[in-house]
Amino acid sequence: MQVSERPAVGRAFPWVVFAVTFGLLLSDYMSRQVLSAVFPLLKRDWGLSDTQLGSLTSIVALTVGVLAVPLSLVGDRWGRVRSVIAMAVVWSLATIGCALAAGYGQLLAARFLIGAGEAAYGSVGLAVVFALFAVDRRASLSGAFMAGGSFGSVLGVALGGVLAARFGWRWAFAVMGIVGLALAGLYGAVVTERRLARHRVGKAPGGEPAPAAGRERAAGRERAAGRERAAGWVRAGRERAAGRERVGREWAGRERAGRERAAGWVRAGRERAAGRERAAGRERARLSALFSTPAVVLAYLGGGLQLFIAGSLFAWLPSYFQRVHGLDPKPAASLAALLILVMGVGMLVCGVVTDRAGRGRPVRKWTVAIVFSAVSVVCLAAGFAREPGGAQLLLLAVGCFFCAGTTGPTGAMVARLTPESLRATAFGTYTFFNNLLGLAAGPLVTGMLADRFGLATAMRYVPLVAVAAIVLLVLGRRAYPAAIARPADAT
């Protein structure tokens, strides 16, 4: 009877890792976006301008963008599991610190620490998840993981609005921090580097994903066979030497030569085994591989610029509904949370659509990203130009559904065009552009426009940024065929 070579581990573990990693991502964005729910209260209590309110949101995204790459490098080298836990503890404690802030300066400093804690989480966490799943699921996983930002924002805005209305805005921050600490403890109890190594997916000789445990057993069998051959050569050499001793002393020199040859064979066998082990290990690619092709650079830029819209919506929708629609803070936060939820669902659906459209023809992933961006700019621009009402909300809902749909295809392109050994760093670079061009710039620029022209007018300008994103994505699509011909792991 043939014994199965499959690892004796449960298939559910990759999905468990995805679940707890996704849970921490929810906490990440709950801590980040709860601020939007309490904008009206901070404006009332501390007399802050819209630019100051926008800066409290942008400082997190800006810090994430600046620190994403260096902290992702730390995560690749120090250990991704330990890095994830440390980051979650930092941002959770900093969120609790927001609850204790006595003024704008202290709150800004605490928000900076939240950004420092969250900086590399998206890249390191996504690298952990990608290592456990086949390549044909990357756009779906990337879209789902990025959608966690929307779902976390929904929870942060909705729950924060309820807590702030009932207990005050400080308790909104405190509860988010406590939730983060609890999830960090759960992650540490469930995920370990050893368990990840047993389930890691690589490449089999035929190009299909293969479990790391199977590769290790194959390499072990090869090393054992090499040692057995070397031992056989030693025994054969010794037997021939014994025979030559019986023939006479004149054969002594040949005996010594035989032993030396046998020892040489043993050394050569050991050197070959060591070489195979070094080759089997993941080689660290040069950092220049992160920008090795125009296509991957355009994926960074186009995806990041499209998120300018999402960042503005995350931060300003609650205030928009309060000022333009005349809603109280709690229902304004609830309506904003509903649209952000639509955005998260859109990320998931767009990721799945991207994977299906790209099967057999990966360049189509660029095409669907362009379509998503185009639909978002048309619907959001038309929606913010209309008077408040049902038609406006419908247009805004459709625009929100597609406005962050580019995260799935652009994330998949970054994964395809960068080395696996630098995967977390590549996503750190991706996170840098997402935050610098999108999640940091959007709230701050919108706040500055709101101080000058009013929030209603500012929101009409926001969707137009997608036009520039579309241009970059079109250029990326043209550059992609040449880029994909280069191996991602080339150094």
mmCIF file of C-alpha atoms in Angstrom, residues 146 296-311 403 406-407 410-411 414 429-442 465 468-469 472-473:
data_model
loop_
_atom_site.group_PDB
_atom_site.id
_atom_site.type_symbol
_atom_site.label_atom_id
_atom_site.label_comp_id
_atom_site.label_asym_id
_atom_site.label_seq_id
_atom_site.Cartn_x
_atom_site.Cartn_y
_atom_site.Cartn_z
ATOM 1 C CA MET A 146 -7.332 45.402 1.781
ATOM 2 C CA VAL A 296 5.659 47.523 -10.955
ATOM 3 C CA VAL A 297 6.450 51.235 -10.422
ATOM 4 C CA LEU A 298 3.255 52.182 -12.252
ATOM 5 C CA ALA A 299 1.313 49.668 -10.123
ATOM 6 C CA TYR A 300 2.647 51.405 -6.994
ATOM 7 C CA LEU A 301 1.759 54.868 -8.311
ATOM 8 C CA GLY A 302 -1.609 54.082 -9.903
ATOM 9 C CA GLY A 303 -2.865 52.056 -6.951
ATOM 10 C CA GLY A 304 -1.694 54.660 -4.447
ATOM 11 C CA LEU A 305 -3.235 57.599 -6.273
ATOM 12 C CA GLN A 306 -6.596 55.859 -6.589
ATOM 13 C CA LEU A 307 -6.675 55.504 -2.798
ATOM 14 C CA PHE A 308 -6.632 59.314 -2.473
ATOM 15 C CA ILE A 309 -10.384 59.040 -2.972
ATOM 16 C CA ALA A 310 -10.855 56.267 -0.421
ATOM 17 C CA GLY A 311 -8.765 58.131 2.167
ATOM 18 C CA CYS A 403 -13.308 53.350 -5.783
ATOM 19 C CA THR A 406 -7.992 48.594 -7.781
ATOM 20 C CA THR A 407 -6.293 47.278 -4.641
ATOM 21 C CA THR A 410 -2.465 46.251 -8.238
ATOM 22 C CA GLY A 411 -1.576 44.144 -5.195
ATOM 23 C CA VAL A 414 3.192 43.829 -7.128
ATOM 24 C CA THR A 429 6.750 49.757 -0.701
ATOM 25 C CA TYR A 430 3.205 49.306 -1.986
ATOM 26 C CA THR A 431 1.909 50.507 1.398
ATOM 27 C CA PHE A 432 4.234 53.519 1.224
ATOM 28 C CA PHE A 433 2.701 54.707 -2.039
ATOM 29 C CA ASN A 434 -0.838 53.831 -0.923
ATOM 30 C CA ASN A 435 -0.426 56.010 2.140
ATOM 31 C CA LEU A 436 1.727 58.826 0.790
ATOM 32 C CA LEU A 437 -0.323 59.408 -2.358
ATOM 33 C CA GLY A 438 -3.685 58.242 -1.050
ATOM 34 C CA LEU A 439 -4.561 57.713 2.586
ATOM 35 C CA ALA A 440 -2.336 60.537 3.887
ATOM 36 C CA ALA A 441 -2.790 63.068 1.095
ATOM 37 C CA GLY A 442 -6.560 62.590 0.730
ATOM 38 C CA VAL A 465 -7.862 62.364 -8.855
ATOM 39 C CA ALA A 468 -4.500 60.594 -13.093
ATOM 40 C CA ALA A 469 -4.712 57.077 -11.636
ATOM 41 C CA LEU A 472 -0.882 55.505 -14.779
ATOM 42 C CA LEU A 473 -2.749 52.199 -14.956
#
